[in-house]
């Protein structure tokens, strides 16, 4: 039971930082104002209302007692004039009338204790049947009292029973709350905006986009986080640059002796008995050169290219056309255009590696492009599936195929899938291997739109 209540309560709590911050500010403010309002209703307003009602009821009771002692018409006329002038009560007497049954009226001020206090005071100080009409006149309360010889009509101004302090207190209560809430909302919105900019910059940097340095703004902690993010960007860029430069130097140094080996092999005398060995050595040298080039491309990760709006469908068709020229049978199913931020050369290399891997092991290849929703999160995925009818990869070995230099077949360097996944993840997506409907392997590429 407690768990269900807690789960329901969590569903009512805002998910965003701005909403939760405002709730933290607003909830104590509402509790404080509620306590103040309760104290006002239970204390000040209740006391004032009882005193005002008691004063009016006491004056009406005094008028009735004087009327009983001075029954002459001239005396009553004098009493009514004095009451109108000194007590601000308009009086009239209807001789021989009967009050009758008191009508059932709805409360005109249900949130205030005025009507109940007046009824209680009339019962204590007048002790006669009466009817109080709060609805017929907006400026007065009409009170009728049953006397032995008729009905006394009393018209009492509402201001004698109602204090304007209530309006002032309510205006102060609501006005101060709205003012404080507005200031807090404006301040928290600025703080949350700085955090959102930091989150957006981190997301863009994770997708390989050059966003430049962030301008620190907001609270001291947010400024500190922005400065730390800028330093992190700089360190990562320096690390990537140093790694790329180092690997470029290694590649250059390795290619030099490989070139000398290739020249030496070319200058060897072509004896019939050594022809097969020389061809094997040439093939090994070429394989080593391909390994060096592949390793350099994998380590670099195409990080120097900047993202730009690119038609994914166009890239897929270009890569498929190149695969067809290499002898592959490739079918493409893609929308006319699907534009999203990409590093086109890097993604072209990613898809080319996938198609090249499929071409080596299968006869038929099917490539499909589609835009699919992300589920509960906002936005969508651009999905590219590459299916083939080859032997496929066992499920237990599919993740192993992405490791650098891992190979599950004879020959090859095993870098194609590793480079492809590195490029996809640099775009904020990923690649997974599945069983293909064609009977072979499916490579599913997802990229954020």
PDB file of N, CA, C and O in Angstrom, residues 18 21-22 25 178-194 218:
ATOM      1  N   UNK A  18      13.801  22.328 -13.599  1.00  0.00           N
ATOM      2  CA  UNK A  18      13.079  23.580 -13.362  1.00  0.00           C
ATOM      3  C   UNK A  18      11.800  23.313 -12.579  1.00  0.00           C
ATOM      4  O   UNK A  18      11.506  24.000 -11.600  1.00  0.00           O
ATOM      5  N   UNK A  21      12.636  22.291  -8.974  1.00  0.00           N
ATOM      6  CA  UNK A  21      13.137  23.423  -8.190  1.00  0.00           C
ATOM      7  C   UNK A  21      12.003  24.352  -7.790  1.00  0.00           C
ATOM      8  O   UNK A  21      11.930  24.811  -6.641  1.00  0.00           O
ATOM      9  N   UNK A  22      11.107  24.632  -8.742  1.00  0.00           N
ATOM     10  CA  UNK A  22       9.968  25.489  -8.422  1.00  0.00           C
ATOM     11  C   UNK A  22       9.045  24.810  -7.415  1.00  0.00           C
ATOM     12  O   UNK A  22       8.447  25.485  -6.569  1.00  0.00           O
ATOM     13  N   UNK A  25      10.419  25.317  -4.027  1.00  0.00           N
ATOM     14  CA  UNK A  25      10.175  26.686  -3.548  1.00  0.00           C
ATOM     15  C   UNK A  25       8.698  26.899  -3.253  1.00  0.00           C
ATOM     16  O   UNK A  25       8.327  27.519  -2.249  1.00  0.00           O
ATOM     17  N   UNK A 178       2.714  35.446  -5.430  1.00  0.00           N
ATOM     18  CA  UNK A 178       2.975  35.521  -6.870  1.00  0.00           C
ATOM     19  C   UNK A 178       4.281  36.234  -7.160  1.00  0.00           C
ATOM     20  O   UNK A 178       5.031  35.837  -8.069  1.00  0.00           O
ATOM     21  N   UNK A 179       4.570  37.292  -6.401  1.00  0.00           N
ATOM     22  CA  UNK A 179       5.820  38.026  -6.619  1.00  0.00           C
ATOM     23  C   UNK A 179       7.028  37.146  -6.312  1.00  0.00           C
ATOM     24  O   UNK A 179       7.981  37.062  -7.108  1.00  0.00           O
ATOM     25  N   UNK A 180       6.997  36.472  -5.166  1.00  0.00           N
ATOM     26  CA  UNK A 180       8.114  35.601  -4.801  1.00  0.00           C
ATOM     27  C   UNK A 180       8.255  34.444  -5.770  1.00  0.00           C
ATOM     28  O   UNK A 180       9.370  34.067  -6.164  1.00  0.00           O
ATOM     29  N   UNK A 181       7.116  33.876  -6.181  1.00  0.00           N
ATOM     30  CA  UNK A 181       7.179  32.763  -7.121  1.00  0.00           C
ATOM     31  C   UNK A 181       7.703  33.219  -8.478  1.00  0.00           C
ATOM     32  O   UNK A 181       8.467  32.497  -9.125  1.00  0.00           O
ATOM     33  N   UNK A 182       7.286  34.408  -8.939  1.00  0.00           N
ATOM     34  CA  UNK A 182       7.785  34.921 -10.210  1.00  0.00           C
ATOM     35  C   UNK A 182       9.281  35.157 -10.191  1.00  0.00           C
ATOM     36  O   UNK A 182       9.996  34.815 -11.143  1.00  0.00           O
ATOM     37  N   UNK A 183       9.773  35.763  -9.097  1.00  0.00           N
ATOM     38  CA  UNK A 183      11.218  35.996  -8.980  1.00  0.00           C
ATOM     39  C   UNK A 183      11.976  34.673  -8.944  1.00  0.00           C
ATOM     40  O   UNK A 183      13.005  34.502  -9.611  1.00  0.00           O
ATOM     41  N   UNK A 184      11.458  33.717  -8.170  1.00  0.00           N
ATOM     42  CA  UNK A 184      12.122  32.411  -8.090  1.00  0.00           C
ATOM     43  C   UNK A 184      12.099  31.695  -9.432  1.00  0.00           C
ATOM     44  O   UNK A 184      13.098  31.084  -9.843  1.00  0.00           O
ATOM     45  N   UNK A 185      10.969  31.769 -10.151  1.00  0.00           N
ATOM     46  CA  UNK A 185      10.880  31.106 -11.454  1.00  0.00           C
ATOM     47  C   UNK A 185      11.852  31.720 -12.451  1.00  0.00           C
ATOM     48  O   UNK A 185      12.517  31.009 -13.217  1.00  0.00           O
ATOM     49  N   UNK A 186      11.948  33.061 -12.456  1.00  0.00           N
ATOM     50  CA  UNK A 186      12.880  33.722 -13.371  1.00  0.00           C
ATOM     51  C   UNK A 186      14.319  33.352 -13.046  1.00  0.00           C
ATOM     52  O   UNK A 186      15.124  33.047 -13.947  1.00  0.00           O
ATOM     53  N   UNK A 187      14.667  33.348 -11.769  1.00  0.00           N
ATOM     54  CA  UNK A 187      16.033  33.017 -11.371  1.00  0.00           C
ATOM     55  C   UNK A 187      16.352  31.560 -11.700  1.00  0.00           C
ATOM     56  O   UNK A 187      17.407  31.252 -12.272  1.00  0.00           O
ATOM     57  N   UNK A 188      15.437  30.634 -11.356  1.00  0.00           N
ATOM     58  CA  UNK A 188      15.696  29.229 -11.608  1.00  0.00           C
ATOM     59  C   UNK A 188      15.723  28.927 -13.099  1.00  0.00           C
ATOM     60  O   UNK A 188      16.482  28.057 -13.551  1.00  0.00           O
ATOM     61  N   UNK A 189      14.919  29.642 -13.892  1.00  0.00           N
ATOM     62  CA  UNK A 189      14.946  29.425 -15.339  1.00  0.00           C
ATOM     63  C   UNK A 189      16.314  29.767 -15.917  1.00  0.00           C
ATOM     64  O   UNK A 189      16.825  29.055 -16.788  1.00  0.00           O
ATOM     65  N   UNK A 190      16.913  30.850 -15.440  1.00  0.00           N
ATOM     66  CA  UNK A 190      18.252  31.209 -15.904  1.00  0.00           C
ATOM     67  C   UNK A 190      19.282  30.159 -15.494  1.00  0.00           C
ATOM     68  O   UNK A 190      20.184  29.829 -16.270  1.00  0.00           O
ATOM     69  N   UNK A 191      19.150  29.630 -14.267  1.00  0.00           N
ATOM     70  CA  UNK A 191      20.099  28.616 -13.828  1.00  0.00           C
ATOM     71  C   UNK A 191      19.929  27.320 -14.626  1.00  0.00           C
ATOM     72  O   UNK A 191      20.916  26.703 -15.047  1.00  0.00           O
ATOM     73  N   UNK A 192      18.676  26.923 -14.848  1.00  0.00           N
ATOM     74  CA  UNK A 192      18.425  25.692 -15.593  1.00  0.00           C
ATOM     75  C   UNK A 192      18.848  25.850 -17.045  1.00  0.00           C
ATOM     76  O   UNK A 192      19.328  24.903 -17.675  1.00  0.00           O
ATOM     77  N   UNK A 193      18.698  27.055 -17.593  1.00  0.00           N
ATOM     78  CA  UNK A 193      19.121  27.272 -18.975  1.00  0.00           C
ATOM     79  C   UNK A 193      20.612  27.041 -19.127  1.00  0.00           C
ATOM     80  O   UNK A 193      21.058  26.448 -20.114  1.00  0.00           O
ATOM     81  N   UNK A 194      21.395  27.492 -18.143  1.00  0.00           N
ATOM     82  CA  UNK A 194      22.836  27.251 -18.201  1.00  0.00           C
ATOM     83  C   UNK A 194      23.147  25.762 -18.122  1.00  0.00           C
ATOM     84  O   UNK A 194      24.035  25.257 -18.826  1.00  0.00           O
ATOM     85  N   UNK A 218      25.671  31.535 -15.045  1.00  0.00           N
ATOM     86  CA  UNK A 218      24.830  30.937 -14.014  1.00  0.00           C
ATOM     87  C   UNK A 218      25.513  30.957 -12.657  1.00  0.00           C
ATOM     88  O   UNK A 218      26.401  31.777 -12.379  1.00  0.00           O
TER      89      UNK A 218
END
